[in-house]
Short mmCIF file of C-alpha atoms in Angstrom, two decimals:
data_model
loop_
_atom_site.label_atom_id
_atom_site.label_comp_id
_atom_site.label_asym_id
_atom_site.label_seq_id
_atom_site.Cartn_x
_atom_site.Cartn_y
_atom_site.Cartn_z
CA MET A 1 7.06 12.41 -20.20
CA GLY A 2 9.82 10.34 -18.61
CA LEU A 3 12.58 11.72 -16.39
CA GLY A 4 15.12 13.53 -18.57
CA GLU A 5 13.19 12.84 -21.77
CA LEU A 6 13.59 15.47 -24.49
CA PRO A 7 10.33 17.40 -25.09
CA PRO A 8 8.84 17.34 -28.60
CA ALA A 9 9.83 20.96 -29.30
CA ALA A 10 13.47 20.10 -28.62
CA ARG A 11 13.27 17.12 -30.99
CA LEU A 12 12.25 19.33 -33.90
CA PRO A 13 15.80 20.62 -34.71
CA LEU A 14 16.99 17.00 -34.92
CA LEU A 15 14.18 16.13 -37.31
CA LEU A 16 14.88 19.23 -39.39
CA MET A 17 18.55 18.28 -39.77
CA GLY A 18 17.43 14.90 -41.04
CA MET A 19 14.99 16.48 -43.49
CA VAL A 20 17.69 18.80 -44.85
CA ALA A 21 19.91 15.77 -45.43
CA LEU A 22 17.02 14.03 -47.18
CA ALA A 23 16.30 16.98 -49.48
CA VAL A 24 19.92 17.52 -50.49
CA GLY A 25 20.54 13.78 -50.70
CA VAL A 26 17.67 13.30 -53.15
CA LEU A 27 18.90 16.17 -55.34
CA ALA A 28 22.46 14.84 -55.14
CA GLY A 29 21.17 11.52 -56.45
CA LEU A 30 19.65 13.32 -59.43
CA ALA A 31 22.98 15.05 -60.05
CA ARG A 32 24.64 11.63 -60.30
CA LEU A 33 22.40 10.92 -63.31
CA GLY A 34 23.29 14.21 -64.96
CA LEU A 35 20.11 16.11 -64.10
CA ALA A 36 20.34 19.83 -63.36
CA VAL A 37 20.13 20.60 -59.62
CA PRO A 38 21.22 23.50 -57.37
CA ALA A 39 24.99 23.86 -56.98
CA LEU A 40 24.95 22.82 -53.31
CA ALA A 41 23.28 19.51 -54.15
CA GLY A 42 25.42 18.97 -57.22
CA ALA A 43 28.55 19.29 -55.11
CA GLN A 44 27.24 16.46 -52.90
CA ALA A 45 26.74 13.93 -55.72
CA GLY A 46 29.44 11.69 -54.29
CA SER A 47 27.83 11.83 -50.83
CA HIS A 48 24.33 10.84 -51.98
CA GLY A 49 24.31 7.53 -50.11
CA ALA A 50 25.82 8.99 -46.94
CA LEU A 51 23.25 11.79 -46.82
CA MET A 52 20.35 9.41 -47.36
CA VAL A 53 21.35 6.58 -45.02
CA ALA A 54 23.82 7.87 -42.44
CA ALA A 55 22.42 11.39 -42.12
CA PHE A 56 18.69 11.09 -42.82
CA PHE A 57 17.84 7.57 -41.68
CA GLY A 58 20.47 7.68 -38.94
CA THR A 59 18.81 10.78 -37.56
CA VAL A 60 15.17 9.73 -37.78
CA ILE A 61 15.66 6.11 -36.67
CA GLY A 62 17.98 7.25 -33.89
CA LEU A 63 15.35 9.75 -32.80
CA GLU A 64 12.68 7.06 -32.76
CA ARG A 65 14.88 4.79 -30.65
CA ALA A 66 15.68 7.61 -28.22
CA VAL A 67 12.01 8.46 -27.77
CA ALA A 68 11.26 4.81 -27.04
CA LEU A 69 13.91 4.67 -24.30
CA ARG A 70 12.71 7.89 -22.62
CA ARG A 71 16.20 8.84 -21.47
CA PRO A 72 18.34 11.82 -22.54
CA TRP A 73 21.63 10.19 -23.58
CA PRO A 74 20.29 8.21 -26.62
CA TYR A 75 19.48 11.54 -28.27
CA LEU A 76 23.21 11.93 -28.85
CA ALA A 77 22.85 9.41 -31.71
CA PRO A 78 20.43 11.47 -33.86
CA LEU A 79 22.29 14.65 -32.89
CA ALA A 80 25.62 13.27 -34.08
CA ALA A 81 24.02 11.88 -37.26
CA GLY A 82 22.38 15.21 -37.99
CA LEU A 83 25.64 17.07 -37.40
CA GLY A 84 27.43 14.59 -39.64
CA GLY A 85 25.03 15.55 -42.41
CA ILE A 86 25.65 19.24 -41.77
CA ALA A 87 29.39 18.59 -41.90
CA LEU A 88 28.99 17.00 -45.32
CA LEU A 89 26.97 19.93 -46.61
CA ALA A 90 29.43 22.44 -45.17
CA GLY A 91 32.38 20.76 -46.87
CA ALA A 92 34.11 20.07 -43.55
CA PRO A 93 37.57 18.44 -43.59
CA GLY A 94 37.59 14.82 -44.78
CA GLY A 95 36.74 12.30 -42.12
CA LEU A 96 34.87 14.70 -39.84
CA ALA A 97 31.45 13.66 -41.10
CA ALA A 98 32.38 9.97 -41.02
CA ALA A 99 33.65 10.41 -37.44
CA ALA A 100 30.34 12.03 -36.44
CA PHE A 101 28.46 9.12 -37.99
CA GLY A 102 30.78 6.71 -36.18
CA LEU A 103 29.87 8.38 -32.87
CA ALA A 104 26.19 8.27 -33.80
CA GLY A 105 26.46 4.57 -34.59
CA ALA A 106 28.23 3.81 -31.31
CA VAL A 107 25.54 5.58 -29.26
CA PHE A 108 22.82 3.94 -31.32
CA VAL A 109 24.31 0.50 -30.60
CA ALA A 110 24.38 1.35 -26.88
CA ALA A 111 20.73 2.42 -27.07
CA SER A 112 19.86 -0.81 -28.87
CA VAL A 113 21.66 -2.81 -26.18
CA ALA A 114 19.50 -1.01 -23.62
CA VAL A 115 16.38 -1.98 -25.57
CA TYR A 116 17.52 -5.60 -25.74
CA ARG A 117 18.27 -5.71 -22.00
CA ARG A 118 14.78 -4.45 -21.26
CA LEU A 119 13.19 -7.04 -23.52
CA PRO A 120 15.54 -9.84 -24.60
CA ARG A 121 13.72 -11.27 -27.60
CA ILE A 122 14.75 -12.16 -31.13
CA PHE A 123 13.21 -9.01 -32.59
CA THR A 124 15.14 -6.71 -30.23
CA PHE A 125 18.28 -8.70 -31.03
CA CYS A 126 17.54 -8.10 -34.71
CA LEU A 127 17.29 -4.37 -34.02
CA LEU A 128 20.62 -4.57 -32.22
CA ALA A 129 22.18 -6.40 -35.16
CA GLY A 130 20.90 -3.67 -37.48
CA ALA A 131 22.44 -1.01 -35.25
CA ALA A 132 25.75 -2.87 -35.27
CA ALA A 133 25.63 -3.01 -39.07
CA TRP A 134 25.18 0.76 -39.25
CA LEU A 135 28.12 1.30 -36.91
CA ALA A 136 30.25 -1.12 -38.92
CA GLY A 137 29.42 0.66 -42.17
CA ASN A 138 30.27 4.04 -40.67
CA LEU A 139 33.58 2.72 -39.36
CA VAL A 140 34.42 1.11 -42.71
CA TRP A 141 33.84 4.47 -44.36
CA LEU A 142 35.89 6.26 -41.70
CA ALA A 143 38.77 3.81 -42.04
CA GLY A 144 38.93 3.67 -45.84
CA GLY A 145 37.25 6.87 -46.97
CA ALA A 146 35.15 5.01 -49.59
CA ILE A 147 31.36 5.23 -49.28
CA PRO A 148 30.64 2.23 -51.59
CA ALA A 149 32.42 -0.06 -49.10
CA ALA A 150 29.88 0.96 -46.45
CA VAL A 151 26.80 0.34 -48.62
CA PRO A 152 26.31 -3.39 -47.81
CA PHE A 153 26.43 -2.62 -44.09
CA TRP A 154 24.01 0.28 -44.48
CA MET A 155 21.68 -1.97 -46.43
CA ALA A 156 21.81 -4.54 -43.62
CA PHE A 157 21.10 -1.75 -41.12
CA LEU A 158 17.86 -0.72 -42.79
CA VAL A 159 16.69 -4.21 -43.76
CA LEU A 160 17.28 -5.62 -40.28
CA THR A 161 15.73 -2.61 -38.55
CA ILE A 162 12.55 -2.94 -40.60
CA ALA A 163 12.47 -6.74 -40.31
CA GLY A 164 12.95 -6.56 -36.54
CA GLU A 165 10.11 -4.09 -36.13
CA ARG A 166 7.83 -6.23 -38.28
CA LEU A 167 8.81 -9.39 -36.39
CA GLU A 168 7.74 -7.72 -33.16
CA LEU A 169 4.17 -7.44 -34.43
CA THR A 170 3.95 -11.15 -35.25
CA ARG A 171 3.59 -11.71 -31.50
CA PHE A 172 -0.07 -10.80 -31.98
CA LEU A 173 -0.60 -13.67 -34.41
CA PRO A 174 -1.04 -17.35 -33.56
CA PRO A 175 2.37 -19.05 -33.15
CA ARG A 176 3.89 -20.42 -36.38
CA ARG A 177 6.08 -23.47 -35.90
CA PHE A 178 8.91 -22.58 -38.27
CA ALA A 179 8.64 -18.79 -38.37
CA THR A 180 11.11 -17.89 -35.61
CA PRO A 181 13.81 -20.46 -36.51
CA LEU A 182 13.63 -19.38 -40.16
CA PHE A 183 13.96 -15.75 -39.19
CA GLY A 184 16.92 -16.57 -36.94
CA GLY A 185 18.65 -18.36 -39.81
CA LEU A 186 18.10 -15.41 -42.15
CA LEU A 187 19.38 -13.01 -39.51
CA ALA A 188 22.52 -15.13 -39.18
CA ALA A 189 22.91 -15.12 -42.98
CA VAL A 190 22.80 -11.31 -43.11
CA ALA A 191 25.36 -11.08 -40.30
CA GLY A 192 27.58 -13.65 -42.00
CA ALA A 193 27.38 -11.77 -45.30
CA CYS A 194 28.49 -8.55 -43.61
CA LEU A 195 31.42 -10.31 -41.93
CA LEU A 196 32.38 -11.96 -45.21
CA HIS A 197 32.12 -8.87 -47.39
CA PRO A 198 35.44 -7.18 -46.46
CA LEU A 199 37.31 -10.44 -47.16
CA ALA A 200 35.41 -11.57 -50.28
CA PRO A 201 33.23 -8.71 -51.58
CA GLU A 202 31.61 -10.63 -54.43
CA THR A 203 30.66 -13.61 -52.29
CA GLY A 204 29.57 -11.37 -49.43
CA SER A 205 27.37 -9.27 -51.72
CA ARG A 206 25.64 -12.27 -53.23
CA THR A 207 25.15 -13.86 -49.81
CA LEU A 208 23.60 -10.65 -48.55
CA ALA A 209 21.31 -10.59 -51.59
CA ALA A 210 20.22 -14.18 -50.99
CA ALA A 211 19.51 -13.40 -47.33
CA CYS A 212 17.46 -10.34 -48.32
CA LEU A 213 15.47 -12.44 -50.77
CA GLY A 214 14.79 -14.92 -47.98
CA LEU A 215 13.67 -12.11 -45.66
CA ALA A 216 11.33 -10.78 -48.35
CA ALA A 217 9.74 -14.22 -48.64
CA TRP A 218 9.53 -14.53 -44.84
CA LEU A 219 7.86 -11.13 -44.50
CA VAL A 220 5.32 -11.88 -47.23
CA ARG A 221 4.51 -15.19 -45.56
CA TYR A 222 4.43 -14.24 -41.88
CA ASP A 223 3.91 -10.49 -41.56
CA ILE A 224 0.69 -9.29 -39.97
CA ALA A 225 0.24 -7.09 -43.06
CA ARG A 226 -1.41 -10.09 -44.76
CA HIS A 227 -4.27 -9.65 -42.30
CA GLY A 228 -4.16 -5.85 -42.35
CA ILE A 229 -4.78 -5.64 -46.09
CA LYS A 230 -8.26 -7.04 -45.43
CA GLN A 231 -9.10 -4.17 -43.08
CA GLN A 232 -10.01 -0.54 -43.80
CA GLY A 233 -8.47 2.90 -43.47
CA LEU A 234 -4.97 3.38 -42.10
CA THR A 235 -4.55 -0.33 -41.34
CA ARG A 236 -5.12 -1.30 -44.97
CA PHE A 237 -2.94 1.57 -46.23
CA THR A 238 -0.03 0.53 -44.02
CA ALA A 239 -0.41 -3.08 -45.13
CA ALA A 240 -0.41 -2.01 -48.79
CA CYS A 241 2.82 -0.09 -48.22
CA LEU A 242 4.43 -3.08 -46.53
CA LEU A 243 3.43 -5.75 -49.01
CA SER A 244 4.39 -3.66 -52.03
CA GLY A 245 7.69 -2.85 -50.35
CA TYR A 246 8.44 -6.54 -49.92
CA VAL A 247 8.07 -6.99 -53.67
CA TRP A 248 10.78 -4.36 -54.25
CA LEU A 249 13.01 -6.00 -51.64
CA ALA A 250 12.68 -9.29 -53.47
CA ALA A 251 13.34 -7.63 -56.85
CA GLY A 252 16.45 -5.84 -55.63
CA ALA A 253 17.72 -8.98 -53.92
CA ALA A 254 17.19 -11.04 -57.08
CA LEU A 255 19.29 -8.53 -59.04
CA GLY A 256 21.87 -8.67 -56.25
CA ILE A 257 22.15 -12.45 -56.56
CA ALA A 258 23.02 -11.83 -60.22
CA GLY A 259 25.88 -9.59 -59.03
CA ALA A 260 24.17 -6.20 -59.15
CA PHE A 261 25.25 -5.18 -55.63
CA GLU A 262 28.86 -5.00 -56.80
CA PRO A 263 30.35 -1.60 -57.77
CA GLY A 264 30.53 -1.14 -61.51
CA HIS A 265 27.77 -3.62 -62.33
CA PRO A 266 25.36 -2.17 -64.93
CA TRP A 267 22.35 -3.10 -62.79
CA ARG A 268 23.71 -1.71 -59.52
CA ASP A 269 21.53 1.43 -59.60
CA ALA A 270 18.43 -0.70 -60.18
CA ALA A 271 19.26 -3.17 -57.41
CA LEU A 272 20.16 -0.59 -54.78
CA HIS A 273 17.23 1.71 -55.48
CA ALA A 274 14.77 -1.17 -55.55
CA ILE A 275 15.77 -1.78 -51.93
CA PHE A 276 16.68 1.68 -50.62
CA VAL A 277 13.77 3.45 -52.38
CA GLY A 278 11.18 0.80 -53.22
CA PHE A 279 11.43 -1.20 -50.01
CA VAL A 280 12.67 1.30 -47.44
CA PHE A 281 10.58 4.30 -48.48
CA SER A 282 7.47 2.14 -48.77
CA MET A 283 8.06 1.38 -45.10
CA VAL A 284 8.58 5.08 -44.35
CA ILE A 285 5.35 6.08 -46.10
CA GLY A 286 3.43 3.31 -44.36
CA HIS A 287 4.75 3.92 -40.87
CA ALA A 288 5.00 7.73 -40.86
CA PRO A 289 1.34 8.27 -39.87
CA ILE A 290 2.00 6.02 -36.87
CA ILE A 291 5.55 6.88 -35.80
CA PHE A 292 5.57 10.63 -36.48
CA PRO A 293 2.74 11.34 -34.01
CA ALA A 294 4.56 9.31 -31.34
CA VAL A 295 7.81 11.20 -31.88
CA MET A 296 6.48 14.75 -32.35
CA ARG A 297 3.18 14.50 -30.43
CA VAL A 298 1.02 15.66 -33.35
CA ARG A 299 -2.11 14.16 -34.87
CA ILE A 300 -1.96 12.77 -38.41
CA PRO A 301 -5.48 11.64 -39.33
CA TYR A 302 -5.68 9.14 -42.15
CA HIS A 303 -6.88 10.25 -45.58
CA PRO A 304 -7.12 8.26 -48.84
CA ALA A 305 -4.74 10.84 -50.35
CA PHE A 306 -1.96 8.92 -48.59
CA TYR A 307 -2.10 6.47 -51.48
CA LEU A 308 -0.98 9.16 -53.96
CA PRO A 309 2.71 9.34 -52.96
CA LEU A 310 2.79 5.55 -52.59
CA ALA A 311 1.47 5.01 -56.11
CA LEU A 312 3.80 7.67 -57.51
CA LEU A 313 6.76 6.08 -55.74
CA HIS A 314 6.10 2.68 -57.28
CA LEU A 315 5.37 4.05 -60.74
CA SER A 316 8.50 6.22 -60.73
CA LEU A 317 10.71 3.41 -59.51
CA PHE A 318 9.33 1.04 -62.14
CA VAL A 319 10.16 3.63 -64.83
CA ARG A 320 13.65 4.06 -63.39
CA VAL A 321 14.45 0.37 -63.08
CA ALA A 322 12.87 -0.57 -66.41
CA GLY A 323 14.72 2.26 -68.14
CA LEU A 324 18.04 1.11 -66.75
CA LEU A 325 17.48 -2.56 -67.54
CA ALA A 326 16.39 -1.60 -71.06
CA GLY A 327 19.51 0.51 -71.54
CA SER A 328 17.59 3.80 -71.74
CA PRO A 329 19.35 6.47 -69.62
CA GLY A 330 16.65 8.99 -70.51
CA TRP A 331 13.88 6.94 -68.91
CA GLN A 332 16.15 6.11 -65.98
CA GLY A 333 16.59 9.84 -65.38
CA ARG A 334 12.86 10.52 -65.74
CA GLY A 335 12.13 7.80 -63.23
CA ALA A 336 14.65 9.26 -60.79
CA ALA A 337 13.08 12.70 -61.12
CA LEU A 338 9.68 11.17 -60.43
CA ASN A 339 11.20 9.41 -57.39
CA ALA A 340 12.06 12.84 -56.03
CA ALA A 341 8.58 14.13 -56.87
CA ALA A 342 7.01 11.18 -55.03
CA LEU A 343 8.96 11.98 -51.87
CA LEU A 344 8.00 15.65 -52.12
CA VAL A 345 4.32 14.71 -52.51
CA PHE A 346 4.69 12.42 -49.49
CA VAL A 347 6.10 15.23 -47.32
CA LEU A 348 3.40 17.66 -48.47
CA THR A 349 0.68 15.08 -47.86
CA LEU A 350 2.02 14.47 -44.37
CA LEU A 351 2.19 18.19 -43.58
CA GLY A 352 -1.32 18.67 -44.91
CA SER A 353 -2.57 15.92 -42.63
CA VAL A 354 -0.83 17.54 -39.65
CA VAL A 355 -2.66 20.80 -40.41
CA ARG A 356 -5.96 18.92 -40.68
CA GLY A 357 -5.21 17.19 -37.39
CA ARG A 358 -4.62 20.48 -35.64
CA GLY A 359 -7.81 21.91 -37.08
CA ALA A 360 -9.84 18.93 -35.91
CA ALA A 361 -8.38 19.22 -32.40
CA ARG A 362 -9.65 22.78 -31.95
#
């Protein structure tokens, strides 16, 4: 363990704060569709996106970045993000949670700068750009008090973070002549869309959608997952998660080009959840057996049961999106409930694997 690095036991409260935000955020999303949920979650229906992205993903991604740096100060980012989620749940005065997320974003940017200075490459610059997008979204929310205005920046945060991490692994493949310049152009397009959005929201949203569609195509073409799907075990499972996630990214982006990223559009729920659930949580399910052991120092042995939450996630999201596009709120709600069930099955599968890992280590 590095000098001043937080031990795994001390990281657990940070992770738990993120998991609480995830659980309430998922239930709050169901409340938005009129489904019956506990009163605490129902009261957070308007904070669904903030709990999922700023609180949950801000905490877990910030924790991952802090562990990678092996220094104590980057842990302030997941701590502030976790406390921001607690502030939302506690009904703290308006702006307090957004201010906590703003602090988390600022520290996370500083940590990403430190990563880039250690290894100045395009993929670490992409991670830095994603961190800056998260900070920008948090500040937009803090300044205007409207969560929907932050959503495009939060989307850029997650898409760029995932794309940057995937780009890093392409170093192990033979060089591709146009891969890096194409990626750089798409990165610039995402940044340009975020800068444009406050001035021209419709144009900015559609530009962001087009850039996401380009990134989906780039990832399908150049990601190492194309080789991993031919392997066995955990490698194939991770590749299956990635490749299926890229399909959802492309689907959500295509809807976004048609205007579905804009507030009030009838397809907005489908477009956003195709990306935030289909794409992002496919990445979470695929990477958790790799990242979680590194963060918490526990064994998570692979088991074919890992495919169960992945399959349920895709099936439930298809039902949700198809129901919305077909104008059937009932099926949209059923799909959303199955989304929640898929995430619960994922958590239980992960915990079961941790128990198996501990048993095997004895």
